[in-house]
PDB file of C-alpha atoms in Angstrom:
ATOM      1  CA  MET A   1    -104.625 -35.994-158.337  1.00 90.00           C
ATOM      2  CA  PHE A   2    -107.864 -34.466-156.840  1.00 96.00           C
ATOM      3  CA  GLU A   3    -109.985 -32.263-158.691  1.00 97.00           C
ATOM      4  CA  ALA A   4    -113.635 -31.109-158.211  1.00 98.00           C
ATOM      5  CA  ARG A   5    -115.602 -28.314-159.632  1.00 98.00           C
ATOM      6  CA  LEU A   6    -118.644 -27.063-158.744  1.00 97.00           C
ATOM      7  CA  ALA A   7    -120.407 -24.906-161.198  1.00 96.00           C
ATOM      8  CA  GLN A   8    -122.749 -23.619-158.329  1.00 96.00           C
ATOM      9  CA  GLY A   9    -119.921 -22.616-156.490  1.00 96.00           C
ATOM     10  CA  THR A  10    -122.134 -20.393-153.813  1.00 96.00           C
ATOM     11  CA  LEU A  11    -123.504 -24.098-152.343  1.00 96.00           C
ATOM     12  CA  LEU A  12    -119.908 -24.704-151.014  1.00 96.00           C
ATOM     13  CA  LYS A  13    -119.492 -21.252-149.430  1.00 97.00           C
ATOM     14  CA  LYS A  14    -122.904 -21.880-147.617  1.00 97.00           C
ATOM     15  CA  VAL A  15    -121.404 -25.311-146.398  1.00 97.00           C
ATOM     16  CA  LEU A  16    -118.387 -23.691-144.999  1.00 97.00           C
ATOM     17  CA  GLU A  17    -120.770 -21.310-143.313  1.00 97.00           C
ATOM     18  CA  ALA A  18    -122.942 -23.857-141.834  1.00 98.00           C
ATOM     19  CA  ILE A  19    -119.684 -25.726-139.784  1.00 98.00           C
ATOM     20  CA  LYS A  20    -116.734 -23.032-139.418  1.00 96.00           C
ATOM     21  CA  ASP A  21    -118.293 -22.267-136.092  1.00 96.00           C
ATOM     22  CA  LEU A  22    -118.979 -25.526-134.877  1.00 97.00           C
ATOM     23  CA  LEU A  23    -115.376 -27.095-135.894  1.00 97.00           C
ATOM     24  CA  ASN A  24    -111.843 -25.542-136.221  1.00 95.00           C
ATOM     25  CA  GLU A  25    -110.516 -28.035-138.324  1.00 95.00           C
ATOM     26  CA  ALA A  26    -111.478 -30.919-140.029  1.00 96.00           C
ATOM     27  CA  THR A  27    -110.376 -33.842-142.376  1.00 96.00           C
ATOM     28  CA  TRP A  28    -112.374 -33.898-145.746  1.00 96.00           C
ATOM     29  CA  ASP A  29    -112.179 -37.566-146.931  1.00 96.00           C
ATOM     30  CA  CYS A  30    -112.176 -37.851-150.683  1.00 96.00           C
ATOM     31  CA  ASN A  31    -112.430 -41.019-152.705  1.00 97.00           C
ATOM     32  CA  GLU A  32    -114.740 -41.704-155.793  1.00 97.00           C
ATOM     33  CA  ASN A  33    -118.034 -41.381-154.512  1.00 97.00           C
ATOM     34  CA  GLY A  34    -117.155 -37.868-153.251  1.00 98.00           C
ATOM     35  CA  MET A  35    -115.993 -35.752-150.622  1.00 98.00           C
ATOM     36  CA  SER A  36    -117.081 -36.318-146.955  1.00 97.00           C
ATOM     37  CA  LEU A  37    -116.515 -34.688-143.567  1.00 97.00           C
ATOM     38  CA  GLN A  38    -117.061 -36.219-140.007  1.00 97.00           C
ATOM     39  CA  ALA A  39    -115.947 -34.627-136.936  1.00 96.00           C
ATOM     40  CA  MET A  40    -116.970 -33.459-133.455  1.00 96.00           C
ATOM     41  CA  ASP A  41    -116.850 -30.372-131.761  1.00 96.00           C
ATOM     42  CA  SER A  42    -113.954 -29.620-129.203  1.00 94.00           C
ATOM     43  CA  SER A  43    -116.421 -30.385-126.239  1.00 95.00           C
ATOM     44  CA  HIS A  44    -117.556 -33.976-127.555  1.00 95.00           C
ATOM     45  CA  VAL A  45    -121.516 -32.943-127.684  1.00 97.00           C
ATOM     46  CA  SER A  46    -122.201 -32.759-131.016  1.00 98.00           C
ATOM     47  CA  LEU A  47    -120.785 -34.149-134.279  1.00 97.00           C
ATOM     48  CA  VAL A  48    -121.019 -33.048-137.884  1.00 98.00           C
ATOM     49  CA  SER A  49    -121.412 -35.491-141.039  1.00 97.00           C
ATOM     50  CA  LEU A  50    -121.166 -33.839-144.144  1.00 98.00           C
ATOM     51  CA  THR A  51    -121.542 -35.730-147.840  1.00 98.00           C
ATOM     52  CA  LEU A  52    -120.742 -34.020-151.208  1.00 98.00           C
ATOM     53  CA  ASN A  53    -121.722 -36.587-154.081  1.00 98.00           C
ATOM     54  CA  ALA A  54    -119.168 -36.776-156.677  1.00 98.00           C
ATOM     55  CA  GLU A  55    -122.008 -36.435-159.346  1.00 97.00           C
ATOM     56  CA  GLY A  56    -122.577 -33.127-157.869  1.00 96.00           C
ATOM     57  CA  PHE A  57    -119.317 -31.946-159.460  1.00 97.00           C
ATOM     58  CA  GLU A  58    -117.986 -31.682-162.975  1.00 95.00           C
ATOM     59  CA  PRO A  59    -115.686 -32.845-163.651  1.00 96.00           C
ATOM     60  CA  TYR A  60    -114.936 -34.864-160.502  1.00 98.00           C
ATOM     61  CA  ARG A  61    -111.626 -36.318-160.389  1.00 97.00           C
ATOM     62  CA  CYS A  62    -110.333 -38.672-157.686  1.00 97.00           C
ATOM     63  CA  ASP A  63    -107.273 -40.850-158.599  1.00 94.00           C
ATOM     64  CA  ARG A  64    -106.632 -42.068-155.212  1.00 92.00           C
ATOM     65  CA  ASN A  65    -108.114 -41.979-151.820  1.00 94.00           C
ATOM     66  CA  CYS A  66    -106.945 -38.725-149.748  1.00 93.00           C
ATOM     67  CA  SER A  67    -107.415 -36.674-146.606  1.00 94.00           C
ATOM     68  CA  LEU A  68    -107.453 -33.499-146.717  1.00 95.00           C
ATOM     69  CA  GLY A  69    -106.670 -31.678-143.237  1.00 96.00           C
ATOM     70  CA  ILE A  70    -108.051 -28.295-143.457  1.00 96.00           C
ATOM     71  CA  ASN A  71    -108.597 -25.311-141.051  1.00 97.00           C
ATOM     72  CA  LEU A  72    -112.047 -24.495-141.636  1.00 97.00           C
ATOM     73  CA  ALA A  73    -111.754 -20.933-140.451  1.00 96.00           C
ATOM     74  CA  SER A  74    -109.031 -20.154-143.242  1.00 97.00           C
ATOM     75  CA  MET A  75    -111.058 -22.095-145.846  1.00 97.00           C
ATOM     76  CA  SER A  76    -113.931 -19.785-144.997  1.00 96.00           C
ATOM     77  CA  LYS A  77    -112.149 -16.551-144.921  1.00 96.00           C
ATOM     78  CA  ILE A  78    -110.688 -17.733-148.677  1.00 97.00           C
ATOM     79  CA  PHE A  79    -114.418 -18.621-149.833  1.00 97.00           C
ATOM     80  CA  LYS A  80    -115.398 -15.229-148.949  1.00 96.00           C
ATOM     81  CA  CYS A  81    -113.015 -14.250-151.735  1.00 97.00           C
ATOM     82  CA  ALA A  82    -115.129 -15.962-154.320  1.00 98.00           C
ATOM     83  CA  SER A  83    -118.482 -14.234-155.798  1.00 97.00           C
ATOM     84  CA  ASN A  84    -121.538 -16.264-155.590  1.00 97.00           C
ATOM     85  CA  GLU A  85    -122.024 -16.622-159.091  1.00 98.00           C
ATOM     86  CA  ASP A  86    -118.748 -18.202-159.098  1.00 98.00           C
ATOM     87  CA  SER A  87    -117.684 -21.818-160.017  1.00 98.00           C
ATOM     88  CA  ILE A  88    -115.390 -23.212-156.993  1.00 98.00           C
ATOM     89  CA  THR A  89    -112.641 -26.217-157.978  1.00 98.00           C
ATOM     90  CA  ILE A  90    -110.655 -27.580-155.487  1.00 98.00           C
ATOM     91  CA  LYS A  91    -107.329 -29.218-156.328  1.00 97.00           C
ATOM     92  CA  ALA A  92    -104.706 -31.165-154.736  1.00 95.00           C
ATOM     93  CA  GLY A  93    -101.565 -33.109-155.529  1.00 88.00           C
ATOM     94  CA  ASP A  94    -100.992 -36.687-154.480  1.00 82.00           C
ATOM     95  CA  GLU A  95     -97.996 -35.527-152.588  1.00 77.00           C
ATOM     96  CA  GLY A  96     -98.424 -32.153-151.980  1.00 78.00           C
ATOM     97  CA  ASP A  97     -99.217 -30.504-148.576  1.00 92.00           C
ATOM     98  CA  THR A  98    -101.367 -27.804-150.162  1.00 96.00           C
ATOM     99  CA  ILE A  99    -104.610 -27.264-151.652  1.00 97.00           C
ATOM    100  CA  THR A 100    -105.873 -24.933-154.065  1.00 97.00           C
ATOM    101  CA  TYR A 101    -109.059 -23.340-154.978  1.00 98.00           C
ATOM    102  CA  VAL A 102    -109.786 -21.972-158.022  1.00 98.00           C
ATOM    103  CA  PHE A 103    -112.891 -19.421-158.399  1.00 98.00           C
ATOM    104  CA  GLU A 104    -114.183 -18.658-161.884  1.00 98.00           C
ATOM    105  CA  SER A 105    -116.712 -16.217-162.954  1.00 98.00           C
ATOM    106  CA  PRO A 106    -119.919 -17.511-165.259  1.00 97.00           C
ATOM    107  CA  ASN A 107    -118.317 -15.664-168.694  1.00 96.00           C
ATOM    108  CA  GLY A 108    -114.739 -16.879-167.557  1.00 95.00           C
ATOM    109  CA  ASP A 109    -113.308 -13.266-167.599  1.00 97.00           C
ATOM    110  CA  LYS A 110    -111.758 -13.411-164.148  1.00 98.00           C
ATOM    111  CA  VAL A 111    -110.191 -16.504-162.887  1.00 98.00           C
ATOM    112  CA  SER A 112    -108.568 -16.608-159.217  1.00 98.00           C
ATOM    113  CA  ASP A 113    -106.785 -19.242-157.582  1.00 98.00           C
ATOM    114  CA  TYR A 114    -105.666 -19.225-153.950  1.00 98.00           C
ATOM    115  CA  GLU A 115    -103.383 -21.984-152.408  1.00 97.00           C
ATOM    116  CA  MET A 116    -103.933 -23.031-148.531  1.00 96.00           C
ATOM    117  CA  LYS A 117    -101.500 -25.267-146.583  1.00 95.00           C
ATOM    118  CA  LEU A 118    -102.897 -28.735-145.417  1.00 96.00           C
ATOM    119  CA  MET A 119    -102.685 -29.585-141.793  1.00 95.00           C
ATOM    120  CA  ASP A 120    -102.071 -32.995-139.912  1.00 91.00           C
ATOM    121  CA  ILE A 121    -105.207 -33.535-137.769  1.00 91.00           C
ATOM    122  CA  GLU A 122    -105.288 -36.590-135.571  1.00 85.00           C
ATOM    123  CA  THR A 123    -109.287 -37.555-136.076  1.00 81.00           C
ATOM    124  CA  ASP A 124    -111.227 -40.157-134.290  1.00 80.00           C
ATOM    125  CA  HIS A 125    -113.877 -41.471-136.422  1.00 89.00           C
ATOM    126  CA  LEU A 126    -117.365 -42.615-134.445  1.00 93.00           C
ATOM    127  CA  GLY A 127    -119.681 -45.461-135.536  1.00 95.00           C
ATOM    128  CA  ILE A 128    -122.671 -43.924-135.819  1.00 94.00           C
ATOM    129  CA  PRO A 129    -125.590 -47.044-135.675  1.00 92.00           C
ATOM    130  CA  ASP A 130    -128.361 -47.171-137.812  1.00 91.00           C
ATOM    131  CA  THR A 131    -131.053 -46.190-135.615  1.00 92.00           C
ATOM    132  CA  THR A 132    -134.902 -46.049-136.423  1.00 95.00           C
ATOM    133  CA  TYR A 133    -135.971 -43.034-134.774  1.00 98.00           C
ATOM    134  CA  SER A 134    -139.385 -42.601-132.892  1.00 97.00           C
ATOM    135  CA  CYS A 135    -140.234 -39.237-134.421  1.00 98.00           C
ATOM    136  CA  VAL A 136    -139.048 -37.692-137.550  1.00 98.00           C
ATOM    137  CA  VAL A 137    -140.531 -34.103-137.670  1.00 97.00           C
ATOM    138  CA  LYS A 138    -139.644 -32.213-140.970  1.00 97.00           C
ATOM    139  CA  LEU A 139    -140.326 -28.143-140.726  1.00 97.00           C
ATOM    140  CA  PRO A 140    -139.187 -25.086-142.542  1.00 97.00           C
ATOM    141  CA  ALA A 141    -135.767 -24.564-141.939  1.00 98.00           C
ATOM    142  CA  ALA A 142    -136.002 -20.731-141.408  1.00 98.00           C
ATOM    143  CA  GLU A 143    -139.371 -21.522-138.948  1.00 98.00           C
ATOM    144  CA  PHE A 144    -136.673 -23.945-136.451  1.00 98.00           C
ATOM    145  CA  GLN A 145    -133.922 -21.119-136.687  1.00 98.00           C
ATOM    146  CA  ARG A 146    -136.295 -18.645-135.394  1.00 98.00           C
ATOM    147  CA  ILE A 147    -137.657 -20.865-132.676  1.00 98.00           C
ATOM    148  CA  CYS A 148    -134.171 -21.663-131.638  1.00 98.00           C
ATOM    149  CA  ARG A 149    -133.099 -17.886-131.610  1.00 98.00           C
ATOM    150  CA  ASP A 150    -136.449 -17.054-129.750  1.00 98.00           C
ATOM    151  CA  LEU A 151    -136.097 -19.640-126.959  1.00 98.00           C
ATOM    152  CA  SER A 152    -132.464 -18.481-126.409  1.00 98.00           C
ATOM    153  CA  GLN A 153    -133.744 -15.597-125.214  1.00 98.00           C
ATOM    154  CA  ILE A 154    -135.486 -17.542-122.629  1.00 98.00           C
ATOM    155  CA  GLY A 155    -133.135 -20.196-121.407  1.00 97.00           C
ATOM    156  CA  GLU A 156    -130.293 -22.227-122.445  1.00 97.00           C
ATOM    157  CA  SER A 157    -132.044 -25.497-123.077  1.00 97.00           C
ATOM    158  CA  VAL A 158    -134.940 -26.493-125.385  1.00 98.00           C
ATOM    159  CA  THR A 159    -136.792 -29.470-124.269  1.00 98.00           C
ATOM    160  CA  ILE A 160    -138.382 -30.500-127.312  1.00 98.00           C
ATOM    161  CA  CYS A 161    -141.954 -32.860-126.909  1.00 98.00           C
ATOM    162  CA  CYS A 162    -143.058 -34.580-129.960  1.00 97.00           C
ATOM    163  CA  THR A 163    -146.988 -35.926-129.993  1.00 94.00           C
ATOM    164  CA  LYS A 164    -149.019 -37.474-133.138  1.00 88.00           C
ATOM    165  CA  ASP A 165    -151.344 -33.893-132.153  1.00 87.00           C
ATOM    166  CA  GLY A 166    -147.813 -31.554-133.215  1.00 95.00           C
ATOM    167  CA  VAL A 167    -144.067 -30.493-131.729  1.00 98.00           C
ATOM    168  CA  ARG A 168    -143.370 -28.452-129.014  1.00 98.00           C
ATOM    169  CA  PHE A 169    -140.620 -26.508-127.900  1.00 98.00           C
ATOM    170  CA  SER A 170    -140.142 -25.096-124.367  1.00 98.00           C
ATOM    171  CA  ALA A 171    -137.590 -23.187-122.374  1.00 98.00           C
ATOM    172  CA  SER A 172    -137.332 -21.457-118.967  1.00 97.00           C
ATOM    173  CA  GLY A 173    -134.994 -19.481-117.065  1.00 96.00           C
ATOM    174  CA  ASP A 174    -134.678 -16.659-114.739  1.00 96.00           C
ATOM    175  CA  LEU A 175    -137.123 -14.616-116.490  1.00 97.00           C
ATOM    176  CA  GLY A 176    -139.994 -17.001-116.872  1.00 98.00           C
ATOM    177  CA  SER A 177    -141.025 -19.784-119.587  1.00 98.00           C
ATOM    178  CA  GLY A 178    -141.975 -20.102-123.270  1.00 98.00           C
ATOM    179  CA  ASN A 179    -143.726 -22.450-125.248  1.00 98.00           C
ATOM    180  CA  ILE A 180    -143.898 -23.017-128.768  1.00 98.00           C
ATOM    181  CA  LYS A 181    -146.184 -25.443-130.415  1.00 98.00           C
ATOM    182  CA  LEU A 182    -146.207 -26.472-134.036  1.00 97.00           C
ATOM    183  CA  ALA A 183    -149.298 -28.425-135.588  1.00 95.00           C
ATOM    184  CA  GLN A 184    -148.756 -30.683-138.332  1.00 93.00           C
ATOM    185  CA  ASN A 185    -150.012 -29.192-141.823  1.00 90.00           C
ATOM    186  CA  ALA A 186    -148.816 -31.343-144.365  1.00 78.00           C
ATOM    187  CA  ASN A 187    -151.788 -29.609-146.737  1.00 74.00           C
ATOM    188  CA  VAL A 188    -150.255 -26.449-147.151  1.00 77.00           C
ATOM    189  CA  ASP A 189    -149.821 -25.263-150.725  1.00 84.00           C
ATOM    190  CA  LYS A 190    -146.223 -24.937-150.442  1.00 89.00           C
ATOM    191  CA  GLU A 191    -144.190 -28.288-149.717  1.00 89.00           C
ATOM    192  CA  ASP A 192    -141.568 -26.129-148.413  1.00 92.00           C
ATOM    193  CA  GLU A 193    -143.926 -24.648-146.005  1.00 93.00           C
ATOM    194  CA  ALA A 194    -145.249 -28.165-144.497  1.00 94.00           C
ATOM    195  CA  VAL A 195    -144.762 -29.334-140.980  1.00 95.00           C
ATOM    196  CA  THR A 196    -145.161 -33.120-141.054  1.00 95.00           C
ATOM    197  CA  ILE A 197    -144.654 -35.642-138.401  1.00 96.00           C
ATOM    198  CA  GLU A 198    -143.846 -39.413-138.483  1.00 96.00           C
ATOM    199  CA  MET A 199    -144.123 -40.932-135.337  1.00 96.00           C
ATOM    200  CA  GLN A 200    -143.925 -44.521-133.597  1.00 96.00           C
ATOM    201  CA  GLU A 201    -143.533 -43.138-130.133  1.00 97.00           C
ATOM    202  CA  ALA A 202    -143.925 -39.855-128.364  1.00 97.00           C
ATOM    203  CA  CYS A 203    -140.669 -38.614-127.450  1.00 97.00           C
ATOM    204  CA  THR A 204    -139.175 -35.457-124.883  1.00 98.00           C
ATOM    205  CA  LEU A 205    -135.555 -34.332-124.936  1.00 97.00           C
ATOM    206  CA  THR A 206    -133.585 -31.794-123.809  1.00 98.00           C
ATOM    207  CA  PHE A 207    -130.963 -30.041-126.012  1.00 98.00           C
ATOM    208  CA  ALA A 208    -128.626 -27.294-125.060  1.00 98.00           C
ATOM    209  CA  LEU A 209    -129.795 -24.139-127.627  1.00 98.00           C
ATOM    210  CA  ARG A 210    -126.333 -22.972-127.636  1.00 98.00           C
ATOM    211  CA  TYR A 211    -125.507 -25.887-130.591  1.00 98.00           C
ATOM    212  CA  LEU A 212    -128.868 -25.622-131.976  1.00 98.00           C
ATOM    213  CA  ASN A 213    -128.118 -22.424-133.113  1.00 98.00           C
ATOM    214  CA  PHE A 214    -124.492 -23.520-134.362  1.00 98.00           C
ATOM    215  CA  PHE A 215    -126.501 -26.049-136.387  1.00 98.00           C
ATOM    216  CA  CYS A 216    -128.937 -23.174-137.889  1.00 98.00           C
ATOM    217  CA  LYS A 217    -126.038 -21.958-139.520  1.00 98.00           C
ATOM    218  CA  ALA A 218    -126.901 -24.488-142.298  1.00 98.00           C
ATOM    219  CA  THR A 219    -130.479 -23.022-142.677  1.00 98.00           C
ATOM    220  CA  PRO A 220    -129.256 -21.162-146.400  1.00 98.00           C
ATOM    221  CA  LEU A 221    -128.923 -24.568-147.716  1.00 98.00           C
ATOM    222  CA  SER A 222    -132.274 -25.672-147.614  1.00 97.00           C
ATOM    223  CA  PRO A 223    -135.747 -24.839-147.292  1.00 97.00           C
ATOM    224  CA  GLN A 224    -136.507 -27.652-145.048  1.00 98.00           C
ATOM    225  CA  VAL A 225    -134.679 -29.322-141.909  1.00 98.00           C
ATOM    226  CA  THR A 226    -135.519 -32.671-140.486  1.00 98.00           C
ATOM    227  CA  LEU A 227    -135.619 -33.532-136.672  1.00 98.00           C
ATOM    228  CA  SER A 228    -134.818 -37.121-135.751  1.00 98.00           C
ATOM    229  CA  MET A 229    -135.338 -38.162-132.199  1.00 98.00           C
ATOM    230  CA  SER A 230    -135.650 -40.978-129.824  1.00 97.00           C
ATOM    231  CA  ASN A 231    -135.994 -40.944-126.079  1.00 95.00           C
ATOM    232  CA  GLU A 232    -132.474 -40.511-124.552  1.00 92.00           C
ATOM    233  CA  VAL A 233    -130.462 -40.880-127.628  1.00 95.00           C
ATOM    234  CA  PRO A 234    -128.701 -38.056-129.530  1.00 98.00           C
ATOM    235  CA  LEU A 235    -130.904 -35.607-131.935  1.00 98.00           C
ATOM    236  CA  VAL A 236    -130.111 -35.934-135.589  1.00 98.00           C
ATOM    237  CA  VAL A 237    -130.558 -32.721-137.490  1.00 98.00           C
ATOM    238  CA  GLU A 238    -130.643 -32.970-141.256  1.00 98.00           C
ATOM    239  CA  TYR A 239    -129.887 -30.232-143.848  1.00 98.00           C
ATOM    240  CA  LYS A 240    -130.181 -31.314-147.596  1.00 98.00           C
ATOM    241  CA  ILE A 241    -127.664 -29.364-149.959  1.00 96.00           C
ATOM    242  CA  GLY A 242    -129.082 -29.346-152.956  1.00 90.00           C
ATOM    243  CA  GLU A 243    -129.344 -32.437-155.217  1.00 90.00           C
ATOM    244  CA  MET A 244    -125.603 -33.381-154.152  1.00 95.00           C
ATOM    245  CA  GLY A 245    -125.765 -34.511-150.551  1.00 97.00           C
ATOM    246  CA  HIS A 246    -126.412 -33.697-146.696  1.00 98.00           C
ATOM    247  CA  VAL A 247    -125.044 -32.259-143.676  1.00 98.00           C
ATOM    248  CA  ARG A 248    -126.219 -34.220-140.664  1.00 98.00           C
ATOM    249  CA  TYR A 249    -125.704 -32.679-137.224  1.00 98.00           C
ATOM    250  CA  TYR A 250    -125.976 -34.973-134.075  1.00 98.00           C
ATOM    251  CA  LEU A 251    -126.487 -33.599-130.693  1.00 98.00           C
ATOM    252  CA  ALA A 252    -126.192 -35.692-127.578  1.00 98.00           C
ATOM    253  CA  PRO A 253    -129.148 -34.674-124.969  1.00 98.00           C
ATOM    254  CA  LYS A 254    -129.201 -33.425-121.568  1.00 97.00           C
ATOM    255  CA  ILE A 255    -130.450 -35.718-118.816  1.00 95.00           C
ATOM    256  CA  GLU A 256    -131.949 -35.073-115.583  1.00 89.00           C
ATOM    257  CA  ASP A 257    -129.252 -35.554-112.891  1.00 84.00           C
TER     258      ASP A 257
ATOM    259  CA  GLY B   1    -130.829 -29.752-113.088  1.00 82.00           C
ATOM    260  CA  THR B   2    -129.739 -31.331-115.989  1.00 89.00           C
ATOM    261  CA  LYS B   3    -126.425 -32.743-117.006  1.00 95.00           C
ATOM    262  CA  GLN B   4    -124.947 -32.545-120.484  1.00 97.00           C
ATOM    263  CA  MET B   5    -124.122 -35.966-122.027  1.00 97.00           C
ATOM    264  CA  SER B   6    -121.482 -36.486-124.335  1.00 96.00           C
ATOM    265  CA  LEU B   7    -121.653 -38.079-127.851  1.00 95.00           C
ATOM    266  CA  THR B   8    -119.190 -40.721-126.804  1.00 93.00           C
ATOM    267  CA  ASN B   9    -121.455 -41.974-124.342  1.00 94.00           C
ATOM    268  CA  PHE B  10    -123.839 -43.091-127.148  1.00 95.00           C
ATOM    269  CA  PHE B  11    -121.391 -43.638-130.161  1.00 94.00           C
ATOM    270  CA  LYS B  12    -118.211 -45.818-130.208  1.00 91.00           C
ATOM    271  CA  LYS B  13    -114.698 -44.984-131.975  1.00 88.00           C
ATOM    272  CA  LYS B  14    -113.997 -46.890-134.675  1.00 84.00           C
TER     273      LYS B  14
END
């Protein structure tokens, strides 16, 4: 028996919005520690790794480890039926081939339940090595979203160049080119508005904006986003999910032919 | 030009 209730159901709604355009389907792995998901997009260029810790749910019950194969577009459709104020409970029986979602209004006057079929999904889990990255940039998530959106007007790729002075995002295409430079500003009054750079070694990497724009669907989850980079390895884009977990996106770089 | 790498070039299947 698996049962997990999140009082702040809107977080789960946002999590679904953050992954459903990148992944058609995915397996949620549930154990006593919480729920997690790892899946690559169909072209194997990017990967989503999502963790929701058991402590974030009340109650959380997982009698035995289970893998729930879920069509994420269907799950997202059903979650749109929950109000932002509702709690969301996810339930799955031990041998069932369905999952049930229960949405409850804050005063308990309205309770909705939706049942959905589970899927058999063949998944390849990738081993992600522990890496110390040359550059770790933290910036406001809305700012990163804006940069990706703006540079998509100019070209298909963005080159991110990180030095101790700041980080520069550049794109070029048929109409010309554009550069956006952000300086480090850890001293702003509001922590959420800070741009901070931890750098061991400068790095320059090029990525497809199409995928970064998919990642930016996670912007409503967190005021800040963390970009971790080293030359010639995949980029990590991380958003915290409140106090209960994170969604990490990995993106393979584009390399000069 | 640039070539899009695959993630499987970097991460091995478990």
